Coordinates of C-alpha atoms and ligand atoms in Angstrom, one line a residue:
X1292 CA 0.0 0.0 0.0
X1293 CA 2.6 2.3 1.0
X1294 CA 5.0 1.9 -2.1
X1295 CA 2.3 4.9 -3.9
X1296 CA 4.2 7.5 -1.3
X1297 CA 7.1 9.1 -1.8
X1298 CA 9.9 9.0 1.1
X1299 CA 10.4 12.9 2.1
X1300 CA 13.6 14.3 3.0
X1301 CA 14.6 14.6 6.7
X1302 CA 13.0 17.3 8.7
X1303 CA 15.5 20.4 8.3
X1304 CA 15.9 21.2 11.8
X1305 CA 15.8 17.2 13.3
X1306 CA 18.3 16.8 9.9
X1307 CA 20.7 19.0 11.3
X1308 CA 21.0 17.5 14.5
X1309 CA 21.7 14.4 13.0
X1310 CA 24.6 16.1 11.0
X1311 CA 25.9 17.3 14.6
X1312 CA 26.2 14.1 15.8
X1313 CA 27.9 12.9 13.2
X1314 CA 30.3 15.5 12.8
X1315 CA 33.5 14.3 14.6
X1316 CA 35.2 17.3 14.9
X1317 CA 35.7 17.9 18.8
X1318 CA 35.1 22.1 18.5
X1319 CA 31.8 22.0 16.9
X1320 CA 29.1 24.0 18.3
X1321 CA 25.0 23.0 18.1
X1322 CA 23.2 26.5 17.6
X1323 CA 20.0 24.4 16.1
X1324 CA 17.4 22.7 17.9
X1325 CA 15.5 24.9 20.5
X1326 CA 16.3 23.9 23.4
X1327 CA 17.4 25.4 26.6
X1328 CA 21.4 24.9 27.1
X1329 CA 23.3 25.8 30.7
X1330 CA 27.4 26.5 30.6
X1331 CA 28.0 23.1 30.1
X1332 CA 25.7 22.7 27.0
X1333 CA 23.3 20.3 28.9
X1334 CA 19.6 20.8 29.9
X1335 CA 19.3 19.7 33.2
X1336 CA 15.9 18.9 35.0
X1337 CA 14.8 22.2 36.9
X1338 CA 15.3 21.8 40.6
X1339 CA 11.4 22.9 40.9
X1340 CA 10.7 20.3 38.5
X1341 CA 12.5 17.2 40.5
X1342 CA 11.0 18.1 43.3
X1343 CA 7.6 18.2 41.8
X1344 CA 8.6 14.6 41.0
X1345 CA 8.9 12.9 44.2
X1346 CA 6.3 14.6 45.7
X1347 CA 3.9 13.3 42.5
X1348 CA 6.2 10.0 43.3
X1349 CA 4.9 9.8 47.0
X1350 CA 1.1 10.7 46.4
X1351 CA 0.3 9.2 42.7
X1352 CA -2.4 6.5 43.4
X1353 CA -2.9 5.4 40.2
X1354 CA -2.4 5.0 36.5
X1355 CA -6.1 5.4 35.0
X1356 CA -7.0 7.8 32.3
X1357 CA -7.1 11.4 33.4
X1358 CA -10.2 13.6 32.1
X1359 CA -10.5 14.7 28.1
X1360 CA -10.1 18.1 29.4
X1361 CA -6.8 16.9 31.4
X1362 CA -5.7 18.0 34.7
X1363 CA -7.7 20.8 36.2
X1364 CA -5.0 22.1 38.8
X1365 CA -2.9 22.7 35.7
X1366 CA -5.4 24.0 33.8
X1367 CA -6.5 26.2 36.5
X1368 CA -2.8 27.2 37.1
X1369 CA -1.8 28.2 33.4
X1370 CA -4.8 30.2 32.4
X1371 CA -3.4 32.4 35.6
X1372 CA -0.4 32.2 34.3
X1373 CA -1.3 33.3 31.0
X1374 CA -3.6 35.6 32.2
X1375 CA -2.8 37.4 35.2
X1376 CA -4.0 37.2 38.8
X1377 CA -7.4 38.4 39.2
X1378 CA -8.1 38.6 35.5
X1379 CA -11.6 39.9 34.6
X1380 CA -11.7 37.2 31.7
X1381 CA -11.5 34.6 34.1
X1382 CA -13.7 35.8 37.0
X1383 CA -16.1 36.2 34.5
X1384 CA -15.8 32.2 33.2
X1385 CA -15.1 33.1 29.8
X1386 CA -12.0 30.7 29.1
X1387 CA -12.4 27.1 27.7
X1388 CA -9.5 25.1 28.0
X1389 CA -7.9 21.5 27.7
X1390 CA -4.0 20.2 28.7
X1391 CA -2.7 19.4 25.4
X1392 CA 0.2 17.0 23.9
X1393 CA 2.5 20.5 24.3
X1394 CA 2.3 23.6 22.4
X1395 CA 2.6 21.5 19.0
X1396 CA -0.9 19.5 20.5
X1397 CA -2.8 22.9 21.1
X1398 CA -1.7 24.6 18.1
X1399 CA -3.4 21.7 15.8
X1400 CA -6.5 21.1 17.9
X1401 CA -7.3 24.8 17.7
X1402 CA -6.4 24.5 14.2
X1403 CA -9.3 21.3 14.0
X1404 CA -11.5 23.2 15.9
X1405 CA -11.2 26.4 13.2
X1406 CA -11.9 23.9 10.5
X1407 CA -14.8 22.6 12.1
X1408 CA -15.9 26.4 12.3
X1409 CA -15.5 27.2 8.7
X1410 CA -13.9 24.9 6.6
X1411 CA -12.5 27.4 4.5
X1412 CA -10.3 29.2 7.4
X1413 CA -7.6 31.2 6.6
X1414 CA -4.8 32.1 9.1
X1415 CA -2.2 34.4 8.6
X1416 CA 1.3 33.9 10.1
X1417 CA 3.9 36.1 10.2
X1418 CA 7.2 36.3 7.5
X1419 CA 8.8 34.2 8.6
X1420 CA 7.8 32.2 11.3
X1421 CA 8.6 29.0 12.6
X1422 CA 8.6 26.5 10.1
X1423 CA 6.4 23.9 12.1
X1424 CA 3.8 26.4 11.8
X1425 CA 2.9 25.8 8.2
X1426 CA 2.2 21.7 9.0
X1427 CA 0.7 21.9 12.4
X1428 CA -1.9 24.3 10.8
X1429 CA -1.5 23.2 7.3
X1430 CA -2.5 19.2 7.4
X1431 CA -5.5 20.3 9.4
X1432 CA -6.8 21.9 6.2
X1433 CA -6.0 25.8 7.3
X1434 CA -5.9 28.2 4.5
X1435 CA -2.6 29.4 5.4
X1436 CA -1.6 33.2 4.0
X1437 CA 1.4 35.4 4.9
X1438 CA 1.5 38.7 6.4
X1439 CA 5.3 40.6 6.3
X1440 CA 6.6 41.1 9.4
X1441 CA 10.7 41.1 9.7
X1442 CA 13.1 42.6 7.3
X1443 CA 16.6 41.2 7.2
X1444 CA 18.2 43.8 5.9
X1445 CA 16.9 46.4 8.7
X1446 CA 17.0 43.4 11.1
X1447 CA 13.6 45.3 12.3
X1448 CA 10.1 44.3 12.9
X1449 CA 8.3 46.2 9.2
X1450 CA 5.4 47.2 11.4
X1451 CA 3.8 49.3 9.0
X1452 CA 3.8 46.6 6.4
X1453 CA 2.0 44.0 8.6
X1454 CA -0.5 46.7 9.9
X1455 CA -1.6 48.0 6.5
X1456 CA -1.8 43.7 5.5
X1457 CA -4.0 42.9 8.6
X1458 CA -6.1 46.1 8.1
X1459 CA -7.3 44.5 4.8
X1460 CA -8.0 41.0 6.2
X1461 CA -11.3 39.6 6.3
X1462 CA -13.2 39.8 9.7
X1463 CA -13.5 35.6 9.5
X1464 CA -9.6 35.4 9.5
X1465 CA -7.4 34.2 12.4
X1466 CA -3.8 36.4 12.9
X1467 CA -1.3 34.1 14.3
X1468 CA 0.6 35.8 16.7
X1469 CA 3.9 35.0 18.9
X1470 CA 3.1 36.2 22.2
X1471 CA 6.8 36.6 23.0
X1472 CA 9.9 35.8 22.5
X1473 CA 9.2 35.5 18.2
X1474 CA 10.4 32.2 16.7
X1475 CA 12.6 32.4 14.2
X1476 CA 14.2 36.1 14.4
X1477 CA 13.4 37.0 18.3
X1478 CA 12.2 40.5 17.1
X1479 CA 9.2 41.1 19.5
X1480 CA 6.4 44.2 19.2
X1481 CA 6.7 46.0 21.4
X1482 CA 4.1 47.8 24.1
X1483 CA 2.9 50.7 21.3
X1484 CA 2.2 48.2 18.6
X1485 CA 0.7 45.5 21.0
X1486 CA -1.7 48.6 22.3
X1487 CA -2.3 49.6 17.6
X1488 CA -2.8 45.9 17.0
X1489 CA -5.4 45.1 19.7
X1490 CA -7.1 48.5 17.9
X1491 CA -7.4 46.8 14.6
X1492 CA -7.7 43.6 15.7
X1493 CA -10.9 45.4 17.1
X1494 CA -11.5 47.4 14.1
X1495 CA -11.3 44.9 11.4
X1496 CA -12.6 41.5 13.3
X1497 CA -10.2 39.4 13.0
X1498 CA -9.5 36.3 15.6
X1499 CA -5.7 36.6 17.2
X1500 CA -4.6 32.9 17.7
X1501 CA -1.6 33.7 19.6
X1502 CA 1.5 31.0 20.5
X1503 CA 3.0 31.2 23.5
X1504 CA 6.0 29.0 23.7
X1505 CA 8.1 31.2 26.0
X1506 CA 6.6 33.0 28.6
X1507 CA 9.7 34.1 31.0
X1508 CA 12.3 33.5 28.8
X1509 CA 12.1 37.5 27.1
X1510 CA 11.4 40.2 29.6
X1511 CA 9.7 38.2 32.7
X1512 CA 6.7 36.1 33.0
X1513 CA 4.1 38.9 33.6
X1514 CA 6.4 41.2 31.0
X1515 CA 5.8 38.6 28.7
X1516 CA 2.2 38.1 28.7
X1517 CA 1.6 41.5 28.1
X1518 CA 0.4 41.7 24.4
X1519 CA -1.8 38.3 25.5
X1520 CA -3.5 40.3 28.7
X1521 CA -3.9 42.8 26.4
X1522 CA -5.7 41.9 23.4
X1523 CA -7.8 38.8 26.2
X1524 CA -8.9 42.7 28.2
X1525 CA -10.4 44.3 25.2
X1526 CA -11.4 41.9 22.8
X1527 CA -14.1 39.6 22.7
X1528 CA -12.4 36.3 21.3
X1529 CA -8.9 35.2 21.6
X1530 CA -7.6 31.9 21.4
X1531 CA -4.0 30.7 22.9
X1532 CA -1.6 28.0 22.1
X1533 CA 0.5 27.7 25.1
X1534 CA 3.5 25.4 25.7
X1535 CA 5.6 24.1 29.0
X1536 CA 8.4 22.2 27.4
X1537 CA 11.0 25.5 27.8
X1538 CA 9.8 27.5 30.5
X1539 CA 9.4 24.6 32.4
X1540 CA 12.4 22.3 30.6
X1541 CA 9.6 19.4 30.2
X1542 CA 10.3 19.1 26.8
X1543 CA 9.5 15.9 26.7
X1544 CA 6.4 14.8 28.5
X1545 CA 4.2 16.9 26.1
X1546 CA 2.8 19.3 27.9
X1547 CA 0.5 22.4 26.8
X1548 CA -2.4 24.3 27.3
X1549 CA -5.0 24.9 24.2
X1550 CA -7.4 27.8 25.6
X1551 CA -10.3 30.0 23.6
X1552 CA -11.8 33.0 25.7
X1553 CA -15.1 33.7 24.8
X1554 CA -17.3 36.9 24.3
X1555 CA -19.8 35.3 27.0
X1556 CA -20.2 32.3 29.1
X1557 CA -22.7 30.2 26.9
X1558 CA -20.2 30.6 24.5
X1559 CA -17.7 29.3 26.4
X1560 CA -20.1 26.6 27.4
X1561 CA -19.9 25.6 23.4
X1562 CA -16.4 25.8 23.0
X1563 CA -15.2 23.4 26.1
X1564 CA -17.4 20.8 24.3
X1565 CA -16.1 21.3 21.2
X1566 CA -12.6 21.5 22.2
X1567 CA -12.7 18.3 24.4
X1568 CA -14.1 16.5 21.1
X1569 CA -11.7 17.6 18.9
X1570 CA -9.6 16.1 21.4
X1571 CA -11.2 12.9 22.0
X1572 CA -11.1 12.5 17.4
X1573 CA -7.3 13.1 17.8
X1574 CA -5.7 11.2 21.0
X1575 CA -8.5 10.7 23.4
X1576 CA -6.7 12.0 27.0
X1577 CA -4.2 13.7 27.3
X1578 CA -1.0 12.1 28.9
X1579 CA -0.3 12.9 32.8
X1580 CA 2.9 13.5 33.6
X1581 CA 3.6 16.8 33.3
X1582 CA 0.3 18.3 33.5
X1583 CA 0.7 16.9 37.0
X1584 CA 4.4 18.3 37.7
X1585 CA 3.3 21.8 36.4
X1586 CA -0.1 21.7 38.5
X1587 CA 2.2 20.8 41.4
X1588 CA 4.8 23.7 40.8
X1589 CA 2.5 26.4 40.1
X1590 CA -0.2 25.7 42.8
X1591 CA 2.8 24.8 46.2
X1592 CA 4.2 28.2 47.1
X1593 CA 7.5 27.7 47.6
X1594 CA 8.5 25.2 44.4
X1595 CA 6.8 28.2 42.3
X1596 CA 9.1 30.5 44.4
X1597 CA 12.1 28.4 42.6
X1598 CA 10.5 27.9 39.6
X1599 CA 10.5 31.8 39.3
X1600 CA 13.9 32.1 40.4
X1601 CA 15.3 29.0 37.8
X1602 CA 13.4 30.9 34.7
X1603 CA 15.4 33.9 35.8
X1604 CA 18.2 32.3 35.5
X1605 CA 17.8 30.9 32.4
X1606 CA 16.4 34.7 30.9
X1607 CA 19.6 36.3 32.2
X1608 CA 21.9 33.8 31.2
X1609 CA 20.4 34.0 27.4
X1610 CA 20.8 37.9 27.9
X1611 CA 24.4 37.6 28.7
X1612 CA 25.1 35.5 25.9
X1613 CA 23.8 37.9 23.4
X1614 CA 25.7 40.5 25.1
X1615 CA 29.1 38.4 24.6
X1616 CA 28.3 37.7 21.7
X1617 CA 27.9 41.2 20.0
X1618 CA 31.0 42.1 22.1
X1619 CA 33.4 39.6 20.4
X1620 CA 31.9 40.1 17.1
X1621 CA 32.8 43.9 17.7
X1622 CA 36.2 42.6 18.7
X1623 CA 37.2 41.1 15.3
X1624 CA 36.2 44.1 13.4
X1625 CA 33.2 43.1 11.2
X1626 CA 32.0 45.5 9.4
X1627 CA 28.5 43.9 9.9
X1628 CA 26.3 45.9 12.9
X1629 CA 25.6 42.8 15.4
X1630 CA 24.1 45.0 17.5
X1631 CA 20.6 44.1 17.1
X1632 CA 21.2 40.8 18.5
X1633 CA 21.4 42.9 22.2
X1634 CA 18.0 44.0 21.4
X1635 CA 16.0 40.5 20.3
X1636 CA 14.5 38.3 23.0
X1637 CA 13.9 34.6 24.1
X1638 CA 16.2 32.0 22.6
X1639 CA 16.6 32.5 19.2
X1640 CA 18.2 35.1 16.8
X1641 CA 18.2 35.8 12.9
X1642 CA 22.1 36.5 12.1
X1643 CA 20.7 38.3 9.2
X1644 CA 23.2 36.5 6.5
X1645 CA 22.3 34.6 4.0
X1646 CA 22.1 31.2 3.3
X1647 CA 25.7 30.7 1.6
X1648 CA 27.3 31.7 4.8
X1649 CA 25.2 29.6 6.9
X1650 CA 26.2 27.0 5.0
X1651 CA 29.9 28.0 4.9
X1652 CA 29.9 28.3 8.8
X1653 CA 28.7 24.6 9.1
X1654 CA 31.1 23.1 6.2
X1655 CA 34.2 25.0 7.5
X1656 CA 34.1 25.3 10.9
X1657 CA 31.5 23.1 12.2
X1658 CA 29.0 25.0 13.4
X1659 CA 25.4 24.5 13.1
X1660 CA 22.4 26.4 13.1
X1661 CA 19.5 26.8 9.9
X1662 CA 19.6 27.8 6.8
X1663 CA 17.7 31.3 7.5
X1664 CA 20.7 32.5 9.7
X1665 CA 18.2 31.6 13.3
X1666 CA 20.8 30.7 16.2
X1667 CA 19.8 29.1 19.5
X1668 CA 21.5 31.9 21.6
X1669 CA 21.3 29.2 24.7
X1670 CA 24.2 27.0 22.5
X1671 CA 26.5 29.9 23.3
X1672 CA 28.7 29.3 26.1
X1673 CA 32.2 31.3 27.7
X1674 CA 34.2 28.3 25.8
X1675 CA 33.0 28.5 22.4
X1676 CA 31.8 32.2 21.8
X1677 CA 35.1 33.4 20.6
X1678 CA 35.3 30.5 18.9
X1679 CA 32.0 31.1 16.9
X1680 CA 32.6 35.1 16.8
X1681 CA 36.1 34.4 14.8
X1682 CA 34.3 32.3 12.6
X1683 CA 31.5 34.6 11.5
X1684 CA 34.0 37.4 11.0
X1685 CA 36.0 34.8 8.5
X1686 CA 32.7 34.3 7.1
X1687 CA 31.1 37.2 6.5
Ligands
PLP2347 C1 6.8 29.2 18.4 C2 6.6 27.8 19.0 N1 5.4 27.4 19.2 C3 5.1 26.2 19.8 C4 6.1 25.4 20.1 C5 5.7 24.0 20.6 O1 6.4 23.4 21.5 P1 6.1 22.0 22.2 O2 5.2 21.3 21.3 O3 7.5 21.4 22.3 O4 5.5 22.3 23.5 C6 7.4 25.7 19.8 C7 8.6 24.8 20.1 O5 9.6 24.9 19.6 C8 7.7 27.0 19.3 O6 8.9 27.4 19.0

């Protein structure tokens, strides 16, 4: 049966990683895969997150399904997160929500639940965005269309250019949204353009559908929710993709939050049951595990006391290692301004160079990061940033 397929080419960001590997030179350096990197270029279990562990370890009963919707602690616990303490949205039981298989899992049953809306949905992401956008949405039969948002050659959000786009969209069409920390180019709106973007998101119609894969990891946890709070304050609909696996290093026990605030109550009412039934047509339950450790963590005072503290550490840390990084790029002379790396946030930045050099960097000195010049700042370490900052100067 399966012969009538054609094998497709590895993934390109799970391909490179398997080229790392493989590459035997001792001073290579991983800038690819997203993930969260300490000094030592592992990524430890959080100390919040091991503790949550063995106190789920001591009082974990049994192994039966948990509900469609998942864990309700978690649930509870995120949409505060997400939303704030004391938010009106909440108070007034306007959010429907369900733990998801991570911030992939709530990205495609939204994207299910849109279909079953209109068939014909069209969602507009941002130029670029990540690349796992275009199938999560894609393969559940979103219309997907582009709206410009990042110029290389500026290395600056083109803010004009996306608002004149969305003010022509129609007032059935969903903008995708990063809600921080923007993946590829970490270039984030800023307060003013969150505050002219809720306005036309209020003007035209149009449904934000905003990912959140990074609260904590740009300008602090609150900080970071702001264009979310926002836009969930004055608008009637929202939905939110939300995702545990960085701020919370649970990369991989799948955990996320899918959640749709509603212009009323009865509404919401519709939307749970919806939501949960998408659900139930794609994996049933969702899996335990970290739902569990998360509900733990954010609900017991003093491990969210740490858990604070340990994403913290992990923001400064990523600010310091853009900071050394301009630094010894300015060291070797390039006549290239890196300064705009001090000014992106979250994990990733766009180098702004194009493809030939990304390539030459990874033939030639054995470093790896994707074709469209986005590093994983958190691959940067005291040993190897020199290292890296000679080699972009040879480069460039
Ligand atoms: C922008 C964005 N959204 C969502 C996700 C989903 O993450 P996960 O499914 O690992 O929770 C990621 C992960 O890299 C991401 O970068």
């Amino acid at each position: 049966m399966f012969e009538s397929l054609s094998a497709l080419s590895p993934d390109p960001i799970l391909g490179l990683s398997a080229a790392f590997k493989k590459d035997p030179n001792p001073a290579k350096i991983d800038l690819g895969v997203g993930v969260y990197k300490d000094e030592q270029g592992l990524t430890p279990i959080l100390d919040c997150v091991s503790q949550a562990q063995q106190m789920l370890l001591a009082s974990e009963t049994s192994k039966v399904y948990i509900t469609p919707q998942g864990n309700q602690g978690y649930i509870n616990g995120m949409v505060e997160l997400l939303l704030g303490h004391n938010s009106a949205v909440t108070s007034a039981n306007r959010v429907a929500a369900v733990q998801a298989p991570g911030g992939c899992g709530a990205l495609r049953i939204l994207a299910e639940l849109l279909v079953r809306v209109n068939k014909n949905t069209r969602v507009w992401v941002s130029d670029p965005t990540w690349a796992n956008h275009i199938p999560l949405l894609g393969d559940a039969g979103i219309d997907l269309q582009i709206y410009p948002y990042f110029d290389k050659n500026s290395a600056s959000i083109k803010f004009d250019e996306m608002m004149d786009c969305l003010s022509k969209v129609s007032a059935d069409d969903v903008v995708l949204l990063h809600g921080c920390c923007h993946n590829p180019t970490g270039a984030d709106l800023n307060k003013e353009q969150w505050q002219q973007l809720t306005a036309l998101a209020s003007k035209v119609g149009f449904l934000p559908f905003i990912d959140i894969a990074y609260q904590g990891f740009g300008d602090g946890i609150d900080e970071d929710a702001y264009g979310l709070r926002l836009m969930a304050e004055n608008l009637e609909e929202v939905i939110v993709a939300a995702s545990c696996s960085k701020n919370f290093g649970l990369y991989r026990e799948r955990v996320g939050l899918a959640a749709i605030i509603c212009k009323d109550q009865s509404t919401k009412d519709i939307a749970q049951s919806q939501i949960q039934s998408v659900a139930r047509g794609i994996y049933s339950m969702p899996p335990s595990y970290g739902g569990a450790l998360v509900d733990i963590i954010l609900n017991n005072k003093s491990l969210n006391d740490i858990w604070i503290s340990e994403v913290e550490a992990m923001r400064t840390r990523m600010a310091e290692l853009r900071a050394m990084l301009v630094s010894n790029l300015e060291d070797q002379n390039v006549d290239k301004d890196f300064s705009f790396i001090n000014k992106q946030k979250g994990m990733f930045s766009f180098l702004c160079i194009p493809p030939e050099q990304v390539q030459a960097l990874r033939d030639q000195h054995a470093i790896y990061f994707v074709d469209s010049s986005r590093v994983n700042i958190a691959g940067i370490n005291h040993k190897n940033v020199s290292v890296l900052a000679k080699a972009i100067a040879q480069t460039l």
